Structure formats: structure tokens, C-alpha cells
PDB file of C-alpha atoms in Angstrom:
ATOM      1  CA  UNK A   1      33.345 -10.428  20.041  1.00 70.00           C
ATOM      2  CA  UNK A   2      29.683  -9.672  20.353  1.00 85.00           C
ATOM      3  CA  UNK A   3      27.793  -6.883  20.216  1.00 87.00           C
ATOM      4  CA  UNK A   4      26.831  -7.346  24.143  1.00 90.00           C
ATOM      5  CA  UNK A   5      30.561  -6.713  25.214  1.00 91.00           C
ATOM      6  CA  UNK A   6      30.650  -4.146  22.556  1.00 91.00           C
ATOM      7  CA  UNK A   7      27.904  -2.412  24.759  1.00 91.00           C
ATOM      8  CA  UNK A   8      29.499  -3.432  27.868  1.00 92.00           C
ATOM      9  CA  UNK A   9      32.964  -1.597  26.125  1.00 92.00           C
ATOM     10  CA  UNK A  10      30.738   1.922  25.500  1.00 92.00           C
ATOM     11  CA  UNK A  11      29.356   1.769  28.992  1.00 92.00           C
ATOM     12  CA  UNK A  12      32.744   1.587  30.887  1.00 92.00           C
ATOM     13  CA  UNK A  13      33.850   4.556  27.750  1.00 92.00           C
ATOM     14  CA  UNK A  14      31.630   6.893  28.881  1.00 91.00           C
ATOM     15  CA  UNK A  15      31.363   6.135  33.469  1.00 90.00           C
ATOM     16  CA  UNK A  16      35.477   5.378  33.170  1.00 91.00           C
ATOM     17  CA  UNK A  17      34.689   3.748  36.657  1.00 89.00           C
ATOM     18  CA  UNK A  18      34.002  -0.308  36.552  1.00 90.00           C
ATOM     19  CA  UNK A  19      31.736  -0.081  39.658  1.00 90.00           C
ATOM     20  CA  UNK A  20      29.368   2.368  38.272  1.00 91.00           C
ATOM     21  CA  UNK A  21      29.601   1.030  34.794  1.00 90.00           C
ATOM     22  CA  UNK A  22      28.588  -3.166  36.425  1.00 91.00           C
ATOM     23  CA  UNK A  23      25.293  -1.427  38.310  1.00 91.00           C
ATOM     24  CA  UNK A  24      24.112   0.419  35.521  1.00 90.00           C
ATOM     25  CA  UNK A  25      24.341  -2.563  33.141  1.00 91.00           C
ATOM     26  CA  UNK A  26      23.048  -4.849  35.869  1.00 92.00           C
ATOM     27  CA  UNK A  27      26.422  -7.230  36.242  1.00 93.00           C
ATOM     28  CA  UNK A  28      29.121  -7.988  38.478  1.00 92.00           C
ATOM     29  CA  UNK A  29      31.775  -6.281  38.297  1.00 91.00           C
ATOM     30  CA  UNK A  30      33.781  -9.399  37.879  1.00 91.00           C
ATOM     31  CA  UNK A  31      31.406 -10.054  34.934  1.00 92.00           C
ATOM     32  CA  UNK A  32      32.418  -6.838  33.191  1.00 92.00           C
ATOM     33  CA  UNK A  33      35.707  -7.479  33.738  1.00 91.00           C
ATOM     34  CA  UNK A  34      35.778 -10.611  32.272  1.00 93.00           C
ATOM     35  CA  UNK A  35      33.945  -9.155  29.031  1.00 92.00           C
ATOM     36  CA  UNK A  36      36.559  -6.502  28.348  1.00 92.00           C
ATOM     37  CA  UNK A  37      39.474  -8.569  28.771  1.00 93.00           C
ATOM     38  CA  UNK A  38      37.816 -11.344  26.447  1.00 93.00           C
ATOM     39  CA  UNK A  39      37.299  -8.181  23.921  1.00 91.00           C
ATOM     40  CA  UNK A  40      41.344  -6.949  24.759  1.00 92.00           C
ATOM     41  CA  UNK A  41      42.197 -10.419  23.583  1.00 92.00           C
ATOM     42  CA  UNK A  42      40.291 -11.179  20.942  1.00 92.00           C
ATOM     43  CA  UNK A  43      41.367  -7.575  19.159  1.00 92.00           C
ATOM     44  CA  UNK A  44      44.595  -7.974  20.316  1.00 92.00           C
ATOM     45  CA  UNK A  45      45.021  -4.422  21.784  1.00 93.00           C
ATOM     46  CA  UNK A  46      44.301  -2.639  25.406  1.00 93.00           C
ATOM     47  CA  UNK A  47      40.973  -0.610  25.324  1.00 93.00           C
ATOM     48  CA  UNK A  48      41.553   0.604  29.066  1.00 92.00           C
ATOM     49  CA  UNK A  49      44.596   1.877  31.135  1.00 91.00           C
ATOM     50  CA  UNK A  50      43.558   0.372  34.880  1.00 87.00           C
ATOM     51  CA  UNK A  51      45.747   1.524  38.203  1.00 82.00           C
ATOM     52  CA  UNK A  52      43.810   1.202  41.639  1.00 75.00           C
ATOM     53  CA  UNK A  53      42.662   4.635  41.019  1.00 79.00           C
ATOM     54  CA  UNK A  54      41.514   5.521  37.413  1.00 86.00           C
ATOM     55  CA  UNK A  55      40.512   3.807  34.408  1.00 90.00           C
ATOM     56  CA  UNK A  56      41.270   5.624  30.790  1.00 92.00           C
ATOM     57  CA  UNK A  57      41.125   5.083  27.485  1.00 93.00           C
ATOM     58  CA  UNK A  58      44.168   4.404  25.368  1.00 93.00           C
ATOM     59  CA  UNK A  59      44.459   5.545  22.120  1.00 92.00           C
ATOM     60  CA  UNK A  60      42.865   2.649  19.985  1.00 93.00           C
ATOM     61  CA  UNK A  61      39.983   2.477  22.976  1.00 91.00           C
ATOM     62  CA  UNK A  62      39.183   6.468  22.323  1.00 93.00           C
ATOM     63  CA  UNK A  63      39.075   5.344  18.343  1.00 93.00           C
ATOM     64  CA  UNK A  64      37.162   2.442  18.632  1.00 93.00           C
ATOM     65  CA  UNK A  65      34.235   4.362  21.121  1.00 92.00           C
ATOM     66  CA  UNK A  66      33.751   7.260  18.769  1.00 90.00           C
ATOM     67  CA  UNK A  67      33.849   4.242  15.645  1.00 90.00           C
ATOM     68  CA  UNK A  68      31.532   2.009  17.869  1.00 91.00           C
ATOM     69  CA  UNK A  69      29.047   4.764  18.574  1.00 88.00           C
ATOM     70  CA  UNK A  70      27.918   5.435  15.061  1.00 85.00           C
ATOM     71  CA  UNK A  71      27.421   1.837  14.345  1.00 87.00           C
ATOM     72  CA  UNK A  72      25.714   0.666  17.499  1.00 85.00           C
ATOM     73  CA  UNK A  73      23.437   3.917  16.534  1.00 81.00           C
ATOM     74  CA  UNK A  74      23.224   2.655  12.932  1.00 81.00           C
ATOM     75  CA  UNK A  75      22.646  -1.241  13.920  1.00 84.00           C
ATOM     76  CA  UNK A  76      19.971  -0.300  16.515  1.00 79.00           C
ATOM     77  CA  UNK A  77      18.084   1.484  13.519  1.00 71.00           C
ATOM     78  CA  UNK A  78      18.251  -0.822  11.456  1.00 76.00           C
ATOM     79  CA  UNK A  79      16.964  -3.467  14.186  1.00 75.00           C
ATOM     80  CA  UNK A  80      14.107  -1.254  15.071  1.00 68.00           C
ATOM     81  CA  UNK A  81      13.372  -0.726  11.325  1.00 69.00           C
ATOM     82  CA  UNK A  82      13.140  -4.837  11.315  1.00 74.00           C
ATOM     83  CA  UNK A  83      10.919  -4.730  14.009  1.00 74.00           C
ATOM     84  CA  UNK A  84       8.620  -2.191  12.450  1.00 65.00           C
ATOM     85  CA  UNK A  85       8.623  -4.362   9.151  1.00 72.00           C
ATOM     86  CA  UNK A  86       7.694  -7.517  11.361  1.00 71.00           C
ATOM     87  CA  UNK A  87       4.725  -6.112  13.361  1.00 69.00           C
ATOM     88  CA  UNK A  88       3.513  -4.837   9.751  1.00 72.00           C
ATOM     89  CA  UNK A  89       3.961  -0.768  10.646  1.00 73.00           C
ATOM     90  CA  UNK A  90       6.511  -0.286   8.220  1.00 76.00           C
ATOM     91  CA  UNK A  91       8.110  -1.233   5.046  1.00 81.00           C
ATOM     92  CA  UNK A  92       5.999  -0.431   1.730  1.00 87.00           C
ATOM     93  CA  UNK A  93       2.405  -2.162   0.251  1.00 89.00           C
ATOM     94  CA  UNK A  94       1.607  -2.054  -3.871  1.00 92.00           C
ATOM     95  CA  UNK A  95      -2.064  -1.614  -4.118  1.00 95.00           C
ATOM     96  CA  UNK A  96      -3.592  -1.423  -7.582  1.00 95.00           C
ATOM     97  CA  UNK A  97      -7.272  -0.200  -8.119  1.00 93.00           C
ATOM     98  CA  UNK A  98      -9.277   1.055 -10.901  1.00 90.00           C
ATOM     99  CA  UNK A  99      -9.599   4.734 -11.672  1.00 90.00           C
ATOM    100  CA  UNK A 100     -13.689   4.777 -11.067  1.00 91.00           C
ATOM    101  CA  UNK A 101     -12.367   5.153  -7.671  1.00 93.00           C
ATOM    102  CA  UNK A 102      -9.497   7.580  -7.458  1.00 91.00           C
ATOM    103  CA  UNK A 103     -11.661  10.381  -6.349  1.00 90.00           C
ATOM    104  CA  UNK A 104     -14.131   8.358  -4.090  1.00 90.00           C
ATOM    105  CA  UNK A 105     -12.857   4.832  -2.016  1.00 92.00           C
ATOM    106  CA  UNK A 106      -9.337   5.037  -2.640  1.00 93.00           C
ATOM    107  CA  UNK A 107      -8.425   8.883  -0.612  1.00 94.00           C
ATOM    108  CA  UNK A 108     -10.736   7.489   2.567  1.00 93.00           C
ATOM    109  CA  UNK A 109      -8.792   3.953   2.600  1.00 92.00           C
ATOM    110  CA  UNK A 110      -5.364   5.556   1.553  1.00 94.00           C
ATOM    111  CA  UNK A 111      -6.102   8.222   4.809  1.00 94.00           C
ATOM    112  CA  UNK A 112      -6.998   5.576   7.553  1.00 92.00           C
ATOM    113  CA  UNK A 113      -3.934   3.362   6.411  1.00 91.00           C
ATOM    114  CA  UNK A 114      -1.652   6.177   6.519  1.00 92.00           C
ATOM    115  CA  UNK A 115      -3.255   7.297  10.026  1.00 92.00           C
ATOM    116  CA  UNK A 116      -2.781   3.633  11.218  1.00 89.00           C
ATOM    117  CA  UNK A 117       0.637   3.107  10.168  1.00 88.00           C
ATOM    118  CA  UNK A 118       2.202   6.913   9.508  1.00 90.00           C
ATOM    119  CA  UNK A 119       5.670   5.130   8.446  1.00 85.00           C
ATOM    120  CA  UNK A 120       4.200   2.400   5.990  1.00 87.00           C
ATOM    121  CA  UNK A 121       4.996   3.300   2.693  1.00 89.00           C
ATOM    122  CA  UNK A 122       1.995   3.248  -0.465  1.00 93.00           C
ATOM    123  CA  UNK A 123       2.668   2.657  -4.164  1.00 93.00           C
ATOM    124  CA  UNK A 124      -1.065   2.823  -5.842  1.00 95.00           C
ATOM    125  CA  UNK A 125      -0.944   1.618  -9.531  1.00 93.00           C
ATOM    126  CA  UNK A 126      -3.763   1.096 -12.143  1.00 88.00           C
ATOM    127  CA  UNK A 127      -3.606  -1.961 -14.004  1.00 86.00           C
ATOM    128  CA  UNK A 128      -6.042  -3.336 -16.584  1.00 78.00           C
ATOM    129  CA  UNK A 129      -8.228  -6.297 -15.102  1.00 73.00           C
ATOM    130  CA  UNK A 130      -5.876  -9.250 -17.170  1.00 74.00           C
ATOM    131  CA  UNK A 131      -2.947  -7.645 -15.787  1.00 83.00           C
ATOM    132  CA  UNK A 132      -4.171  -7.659 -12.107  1.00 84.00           C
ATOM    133  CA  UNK A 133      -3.962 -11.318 -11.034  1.00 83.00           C
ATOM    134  CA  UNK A 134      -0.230 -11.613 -13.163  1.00 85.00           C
ATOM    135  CA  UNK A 135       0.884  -8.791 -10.766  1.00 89.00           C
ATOM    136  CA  UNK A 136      -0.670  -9.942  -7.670  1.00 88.00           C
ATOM    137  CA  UNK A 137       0.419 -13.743  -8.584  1.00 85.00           C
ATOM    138  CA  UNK A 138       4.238 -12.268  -9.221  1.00 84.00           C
ATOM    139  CA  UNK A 139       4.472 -10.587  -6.100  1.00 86.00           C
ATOM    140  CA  UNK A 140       4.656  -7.287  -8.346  1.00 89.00           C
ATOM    141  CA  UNK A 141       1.403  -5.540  -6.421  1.00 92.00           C
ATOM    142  CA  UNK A 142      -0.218  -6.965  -3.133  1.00 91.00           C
ATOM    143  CA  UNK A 143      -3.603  -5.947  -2.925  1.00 94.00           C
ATOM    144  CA  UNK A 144      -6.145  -5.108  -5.967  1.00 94.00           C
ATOM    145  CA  UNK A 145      -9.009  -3.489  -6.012  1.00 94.00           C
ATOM    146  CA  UNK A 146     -11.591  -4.601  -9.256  1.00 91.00           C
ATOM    147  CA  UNK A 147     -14.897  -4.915  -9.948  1.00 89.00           C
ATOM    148  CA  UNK A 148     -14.740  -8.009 -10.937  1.00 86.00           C
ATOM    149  CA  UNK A 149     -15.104 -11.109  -9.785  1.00 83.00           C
ATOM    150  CA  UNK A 150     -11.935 -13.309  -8.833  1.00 84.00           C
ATOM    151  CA  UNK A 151     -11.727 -17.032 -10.911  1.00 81.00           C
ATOM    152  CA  UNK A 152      -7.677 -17.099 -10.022  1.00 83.00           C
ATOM    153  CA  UNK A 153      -6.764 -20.001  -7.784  1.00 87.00           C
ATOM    154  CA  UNK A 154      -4.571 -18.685  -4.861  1.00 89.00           C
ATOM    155  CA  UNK A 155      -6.440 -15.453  -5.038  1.00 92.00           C
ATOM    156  CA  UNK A 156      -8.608 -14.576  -2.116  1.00 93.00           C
ATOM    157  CA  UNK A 157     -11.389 -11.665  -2.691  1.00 93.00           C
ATOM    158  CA  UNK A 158     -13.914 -10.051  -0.703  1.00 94.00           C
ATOM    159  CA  UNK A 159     -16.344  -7.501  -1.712  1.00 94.00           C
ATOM    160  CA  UNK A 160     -15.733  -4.290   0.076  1.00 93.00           C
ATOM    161  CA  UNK A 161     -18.395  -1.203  -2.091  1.00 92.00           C
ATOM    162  CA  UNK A 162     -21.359  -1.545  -4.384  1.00 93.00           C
ATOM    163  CA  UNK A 163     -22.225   1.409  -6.212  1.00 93.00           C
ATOM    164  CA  UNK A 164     -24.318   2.255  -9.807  1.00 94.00           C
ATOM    165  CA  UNK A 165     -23.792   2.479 -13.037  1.00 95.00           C
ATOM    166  CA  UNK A 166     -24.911   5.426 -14.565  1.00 95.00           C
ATOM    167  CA  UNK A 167     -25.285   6.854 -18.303  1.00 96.00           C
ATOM    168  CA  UNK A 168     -23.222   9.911 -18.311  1.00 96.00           C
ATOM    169  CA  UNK A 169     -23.648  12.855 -20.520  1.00 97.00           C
ATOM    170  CA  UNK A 170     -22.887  16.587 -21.707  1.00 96.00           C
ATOM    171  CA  UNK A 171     -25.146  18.945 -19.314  1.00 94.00           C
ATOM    172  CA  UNK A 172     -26.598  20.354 -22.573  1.00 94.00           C
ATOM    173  CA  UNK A 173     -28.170  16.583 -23.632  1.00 95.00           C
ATOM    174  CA  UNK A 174     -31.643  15.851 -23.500  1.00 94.00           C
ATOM    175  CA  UNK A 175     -31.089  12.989 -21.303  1.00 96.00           C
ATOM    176  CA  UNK A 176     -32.172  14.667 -17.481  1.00 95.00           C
ATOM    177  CA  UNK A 177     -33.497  11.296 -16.016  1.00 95.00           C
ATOM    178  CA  UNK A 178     -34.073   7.772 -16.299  1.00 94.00           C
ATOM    179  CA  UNK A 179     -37.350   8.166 -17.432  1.00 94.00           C
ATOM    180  CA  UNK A 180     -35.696   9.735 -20.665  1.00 94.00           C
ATOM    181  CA  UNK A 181     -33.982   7.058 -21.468  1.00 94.00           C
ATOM    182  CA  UNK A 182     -35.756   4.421 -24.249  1.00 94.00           C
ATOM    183  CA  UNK A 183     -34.880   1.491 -26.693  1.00 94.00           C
ATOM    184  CA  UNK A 184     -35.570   4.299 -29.467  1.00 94.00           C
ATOM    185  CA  UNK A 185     -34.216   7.037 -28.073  1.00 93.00           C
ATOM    186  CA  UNK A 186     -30.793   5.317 -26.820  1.00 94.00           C
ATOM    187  CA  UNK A 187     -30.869   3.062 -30.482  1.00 93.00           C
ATOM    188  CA  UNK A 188     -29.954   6.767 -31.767  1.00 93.00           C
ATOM    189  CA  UNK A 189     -26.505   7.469 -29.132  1.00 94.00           C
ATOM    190  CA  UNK A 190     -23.379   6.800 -29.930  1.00 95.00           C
ATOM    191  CA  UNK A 191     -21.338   5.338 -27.374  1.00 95.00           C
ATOM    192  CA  UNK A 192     -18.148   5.787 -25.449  1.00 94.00           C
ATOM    193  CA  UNK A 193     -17.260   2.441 -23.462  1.00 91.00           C
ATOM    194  CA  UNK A 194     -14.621   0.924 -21.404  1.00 86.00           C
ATOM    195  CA  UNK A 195     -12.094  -1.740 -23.508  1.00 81.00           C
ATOM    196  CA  UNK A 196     -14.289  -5.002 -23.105  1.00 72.00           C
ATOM    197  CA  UNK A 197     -12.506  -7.711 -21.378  1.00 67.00           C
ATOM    198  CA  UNK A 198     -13.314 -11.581 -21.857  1.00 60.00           C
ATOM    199  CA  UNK A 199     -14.402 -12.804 -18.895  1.00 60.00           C
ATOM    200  CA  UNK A 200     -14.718  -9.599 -17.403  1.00 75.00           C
ATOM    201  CA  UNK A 201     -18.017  -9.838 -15.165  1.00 81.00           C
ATOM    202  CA  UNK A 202     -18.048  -5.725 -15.086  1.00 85.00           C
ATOM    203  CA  UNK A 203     -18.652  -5.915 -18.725  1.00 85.00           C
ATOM    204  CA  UNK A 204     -21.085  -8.412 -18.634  1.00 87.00           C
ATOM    205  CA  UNK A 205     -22.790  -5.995 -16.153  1.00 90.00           C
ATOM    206  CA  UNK A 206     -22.772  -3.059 -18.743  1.00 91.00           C
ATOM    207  CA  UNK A 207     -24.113  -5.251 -21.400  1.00 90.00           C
ATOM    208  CA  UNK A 208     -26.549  -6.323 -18.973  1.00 91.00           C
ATOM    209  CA  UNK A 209     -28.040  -2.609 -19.114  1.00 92.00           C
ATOM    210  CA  UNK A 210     -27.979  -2.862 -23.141  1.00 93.00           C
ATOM    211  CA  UNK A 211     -29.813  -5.904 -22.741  1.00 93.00           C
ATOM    212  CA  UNK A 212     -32.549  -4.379 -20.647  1.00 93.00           C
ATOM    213  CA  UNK A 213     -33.133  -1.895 -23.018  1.00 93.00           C
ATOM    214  CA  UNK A 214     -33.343  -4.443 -25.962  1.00 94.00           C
ATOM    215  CA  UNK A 215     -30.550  -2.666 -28.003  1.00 93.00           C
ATOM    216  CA  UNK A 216     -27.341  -3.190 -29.425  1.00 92.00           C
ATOM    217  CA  UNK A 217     -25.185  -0.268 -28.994  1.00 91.00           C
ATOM    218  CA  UNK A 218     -23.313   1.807 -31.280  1.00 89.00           C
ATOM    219  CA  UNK A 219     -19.882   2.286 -29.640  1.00 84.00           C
ATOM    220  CA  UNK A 220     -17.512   2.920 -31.490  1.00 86.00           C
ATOM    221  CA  UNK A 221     -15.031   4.618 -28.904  1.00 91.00           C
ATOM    222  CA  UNK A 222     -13.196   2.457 -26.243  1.00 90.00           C
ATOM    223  CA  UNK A 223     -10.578   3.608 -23.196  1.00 89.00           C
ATOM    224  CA  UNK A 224      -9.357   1.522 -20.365  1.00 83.00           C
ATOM    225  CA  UNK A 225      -9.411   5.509 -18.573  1.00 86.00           C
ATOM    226  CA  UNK A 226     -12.809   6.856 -17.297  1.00 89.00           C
ATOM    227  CA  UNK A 227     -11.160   9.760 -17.246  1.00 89.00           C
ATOM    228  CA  UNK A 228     -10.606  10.042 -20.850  1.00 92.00           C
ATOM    229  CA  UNK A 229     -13.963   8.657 -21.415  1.00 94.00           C
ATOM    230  CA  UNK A 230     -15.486  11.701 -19.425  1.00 94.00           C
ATOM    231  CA  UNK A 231     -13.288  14.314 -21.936  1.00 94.00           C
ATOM    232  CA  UNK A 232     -14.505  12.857 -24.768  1.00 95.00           C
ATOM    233  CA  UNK A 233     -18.385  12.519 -23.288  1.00 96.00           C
ATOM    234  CA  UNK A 234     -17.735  16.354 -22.539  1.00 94.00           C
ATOM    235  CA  UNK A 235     -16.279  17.649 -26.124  1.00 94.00           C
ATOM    236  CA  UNK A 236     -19.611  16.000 -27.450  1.00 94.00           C
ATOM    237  CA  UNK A 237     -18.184  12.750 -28.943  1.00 95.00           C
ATOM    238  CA  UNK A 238     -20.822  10.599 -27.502  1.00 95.00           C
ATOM    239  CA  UNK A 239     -22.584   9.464 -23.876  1.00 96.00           C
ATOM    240  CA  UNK A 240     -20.977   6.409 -21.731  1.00 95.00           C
ATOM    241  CA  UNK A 241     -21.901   4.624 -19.085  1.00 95.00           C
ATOM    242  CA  UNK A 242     -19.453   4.544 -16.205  1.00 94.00           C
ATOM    243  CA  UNK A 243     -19.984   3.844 -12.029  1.00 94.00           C
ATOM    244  CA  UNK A 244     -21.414   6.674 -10.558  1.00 92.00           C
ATOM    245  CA  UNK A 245     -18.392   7.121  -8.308  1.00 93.00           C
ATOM    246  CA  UNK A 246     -16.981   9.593 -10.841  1.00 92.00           C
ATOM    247  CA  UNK A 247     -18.738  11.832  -9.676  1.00 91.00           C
ATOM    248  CA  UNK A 248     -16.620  12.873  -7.145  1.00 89.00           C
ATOM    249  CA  UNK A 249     -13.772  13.123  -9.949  1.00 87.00           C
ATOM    250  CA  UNK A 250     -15.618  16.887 -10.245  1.00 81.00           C
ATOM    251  CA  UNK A 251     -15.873  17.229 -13.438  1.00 84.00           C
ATOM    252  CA  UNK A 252     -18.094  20.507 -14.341  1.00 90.00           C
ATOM    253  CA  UNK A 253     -20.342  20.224 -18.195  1.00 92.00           C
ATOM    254  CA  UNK A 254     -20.942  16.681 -17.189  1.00 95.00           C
ATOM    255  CA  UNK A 255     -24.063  14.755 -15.936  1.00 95.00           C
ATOM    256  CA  UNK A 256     -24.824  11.393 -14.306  1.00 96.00           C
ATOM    257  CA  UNK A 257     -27.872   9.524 -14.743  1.00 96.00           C
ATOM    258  CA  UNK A 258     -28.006   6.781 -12.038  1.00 95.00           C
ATOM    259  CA  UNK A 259     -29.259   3.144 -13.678  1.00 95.00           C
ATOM    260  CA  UNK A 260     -30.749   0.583 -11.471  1.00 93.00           C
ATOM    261  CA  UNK A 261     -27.247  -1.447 -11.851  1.00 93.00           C
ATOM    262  CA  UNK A 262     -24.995  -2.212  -9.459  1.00 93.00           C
ATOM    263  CA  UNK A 263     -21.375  -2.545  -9.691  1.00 92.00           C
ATOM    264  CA  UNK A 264     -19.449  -4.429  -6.829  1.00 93.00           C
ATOM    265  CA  UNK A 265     -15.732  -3.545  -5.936  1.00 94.00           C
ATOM    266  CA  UNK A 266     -13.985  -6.633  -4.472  1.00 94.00           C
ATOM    267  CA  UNK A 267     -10.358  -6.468  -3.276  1.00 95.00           C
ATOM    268  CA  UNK A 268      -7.900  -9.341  -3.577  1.00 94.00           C
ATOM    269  CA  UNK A 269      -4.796 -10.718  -2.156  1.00 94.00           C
ATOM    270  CA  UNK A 270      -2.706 -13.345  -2.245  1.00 91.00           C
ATOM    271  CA  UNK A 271      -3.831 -16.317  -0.260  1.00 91.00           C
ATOM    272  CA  UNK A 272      -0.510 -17.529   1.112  1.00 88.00           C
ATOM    273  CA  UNK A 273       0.975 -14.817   1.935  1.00 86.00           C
ATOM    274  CA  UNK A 274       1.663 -13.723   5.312  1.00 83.00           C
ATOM    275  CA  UNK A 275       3.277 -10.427   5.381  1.00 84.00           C
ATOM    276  CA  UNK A 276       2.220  -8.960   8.815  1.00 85.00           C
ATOM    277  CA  UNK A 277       2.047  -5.454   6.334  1.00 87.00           C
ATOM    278  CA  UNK A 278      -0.736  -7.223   4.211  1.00 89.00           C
ATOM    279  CA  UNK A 279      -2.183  -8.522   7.319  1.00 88.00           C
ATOM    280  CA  UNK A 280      -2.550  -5.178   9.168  1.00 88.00           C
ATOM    281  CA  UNK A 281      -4.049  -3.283   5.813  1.00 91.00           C
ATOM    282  CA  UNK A 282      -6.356  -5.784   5.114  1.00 92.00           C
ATOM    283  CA  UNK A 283      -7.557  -5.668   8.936  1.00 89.00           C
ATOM    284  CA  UNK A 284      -8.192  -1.905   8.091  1.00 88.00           C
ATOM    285  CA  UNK A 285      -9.614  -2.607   5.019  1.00 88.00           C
ATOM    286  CA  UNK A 286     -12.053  -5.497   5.919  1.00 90.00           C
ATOM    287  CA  UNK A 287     -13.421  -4.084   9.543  1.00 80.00           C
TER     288      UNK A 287
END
């Protein structure tokens, strides 16, 4: 039994008439014959009462045809739902990106995947940077976005954004511009900064501004959340410096002084793999 005759069984259900029933499903009737009787004997039952005249179904054939229905529905599903998966417009992609960008990159890329492929499903995590390449290495996420740069073997990267750093403050500081800013006057801040990672090349970019300036800074607050850096840079617990792309995180009794420092955003996969999903994102992504 295969699920051919199975389909040849429904046809000849529904026309009850085997010349009909051979035309429609491009056979002879001969052919369709043949199938039904090999699917009589192989269950061991008769599907189909035959005279010159009329075809019928018996009993078991009328059970089977309302039994085979649902599953050929359920099967054909399921194959189309394999199909999707293949060509890479279904199924479900883990991407993990830092939350600099939730209100900026990240609702632009998430809309012109979801436009692309309507049934692929998202998952978007944040992860700190020594966590990324486990995850992406353990097949736990498949794409990460980071601003740093990649050193994993088996990791492939591209940079995608650049954007600044900036020094962010309460409105009411006296910090308004750049030219504000000065080895004495920024010796005298207290600062809120992101959870310094070895190796990180985004905090070597941030010390890179200290450096500029000639100071060592006195931080004494740390979060791996921007977010929660911005609260406490609002309640007046100190300035930070952050990528400018919070700024579209809208967050009022706030403001961002652009530096002339760059951050890059790089996103990174898996080199060897070759899910068709991956494949079609990162098209998106990389065009």
C-alpha cells in the first residue's frame, strides 16, 4: 500500500464511476483497476461493490474514505510545511543582538524579514558578548548581532551599521556640546559604563575616548543594559557613554552628545551551516 493508490482509492470514492475516475487521474482504466485490487488484497477486505452498472462503497470502503481524508489532508500539510522549511520560508530563526539597537536596526530588519517570509518564525534574545559565540557555536541562536569583532574560528561576520558613541546626560547638565567637554571638566564626572569585557573590541573603543581625553575615569557603576544605564544617567547618578542609537529608545530628561567615535555592528553566523532559513535572512540582511 502506498499513498498513490490511497489517492487513486479517494478518487474512485468520490466519481463512483472507474472511467471518469482513470481520466481525471490521467491512467488507464486497467491501471486503476489494478491499483484497487492490489489495495483489496493487501487489506484483506472489498473497498468497492462492482456490477456492469454501478460501483459503491461497502461498509469498510465508506470508513476508510472519511478515515483517509483527514490524513491525506493532514500528510499533505505536513509535506507542504517540509517544503516551506526547505526553500527557507518557514520554520523559526534565533537571532541575538544587543539592546543599543532594539529601538533603531533591529524593528527595520525584523519588518523586511517578516515581509519576506510572513510564516518564518523570530525568537530575538540578548546575550552578553562571551555568551554569543557559545550560543551560536551550540546551535542555541543562529545569527548575532555585536559590536564586536569576531576571533571565533567557524564564525563568519560581516559588518552591517556604524554609528557614534556619544556621552549621554540629564537635560539639566552643563554638558550641551562637544566643545564642553575637557580633561578637567570630565576628570570631575562620575561614570555609568557598560560591564567591561576582555577582549571586547567595543570596550577598547570606549576607552579609546578616555584615552583621547587623557583621563582615567571614575566609574563606579556598571550594567550589561543601556537601558538601565539611561535610568540611572536620568535619576542623576552619573553621565555614560553609550552608541547614539539610543536615541530612538525615546527617552525624554535625557541628552546625547555625539563623540567623533565610531562603533561598528557586525553580524555573525555559523560558517557551516546551510539552513536554506539562515541562507534566505542573511540574503536580506547582507543586500
Amino acid at each position: 500500500m502506498d499513498l498513490q493508490q490511497i489517492k487513486y482509492f479517494l478518487a474512485l470514492a468520490k466519481e463512483l464511476h472507474f472511467w471518469n475516475t482513470a481520466g481525471k487521474m490521467n491512467i488507464t482504466q486497467s491501471a486503476l483497476s489494478r491499483h484497487i485490487q492490489a489495495l483489496e488484497s493487501e487489506l484483506g477486505l472489498l473497498l468497492f461493490e462492482r456490477n456492469k452498472r454501478n460501483v459503491k462503497l461497502t461498509p469498510a470502503g465508506k470508513f476508510l474514505r472519511e478515515k483517509w481524508e483527514i490524513e491525506l489532508s493532514e500528510l499533505e500539510f505536513i509535506h507542504q510545511f517540509a517544503r516551506q522549511i526547505h526553500l527557507g520560508e518557514s520554520g523559526t530563526i534565533r537571532i541575538a543582538h544587543p539592546d543599543s539597537i532594539s529601538g533603531s536596526l533591529m524593528p527595520d530588519l525584523i519588518a523586511r524579514i517578516s515581509n519576506a517570509f510572513p510564516k518564518l518564525q523570530v525568537e530575538l534574545v540578548q546575550l552578553r558578548y562571551e555568551n554569543q559565540q557559545e550560543f551560536l557555536r551550540n546551535y542555541k541562536i543562529d545569527l548575532s548581532v555585536t559590536r564586536d569583532v569576531n576571533t571565533t574560528q567557524g564564525i563568519k561576520s560581516e559588518k552591517i551599521y556604524s554609528d557614534y558613541l556619544s556621552i549621554v546626560v540629564p537635560e539639566d547638565h552643563v554638558y550641551h556640546a562637544i566643545d564642553d567637554l575637557s580633561k578637567e571638566t570630565l576628570s570631575r564626572q562620575k561614570f555609568i559604563l557598560p560591564i567591561r569585557d576582555e577582549g571586547s573590541s567595543y570596550s577598547d573603543i570606549i576607552q579609546q575616548m578616555f584615552r583621547s581625553f587623557d583621563i582615567v575615569p571614575d566609574d563606579y557603576l556598571y550594567s550589561e543594559f543601556g537601558s538601565t544605564i539611561i535610568a540611572l544617567v536620568k535619576k542623576g547618578l552619573g553621565i555614560a557613554i553609550l552608541p547614539d542609537s539610543y536615541m530612538y529608545h525615546e527617552s525624554p530628561g535625557i541628552r546625547f552628545i555625539r563623540l567623533p567615535f565610531k562603533t561598528d555592528l557586525y553580524i555573525n553566523w555559523r560558517a557551516d551551516d546551510h539552513n536554506p532559513v539562515l541562507a534566505n535572512v542573511l540574503k536580506l540582511v547582507l543586500q
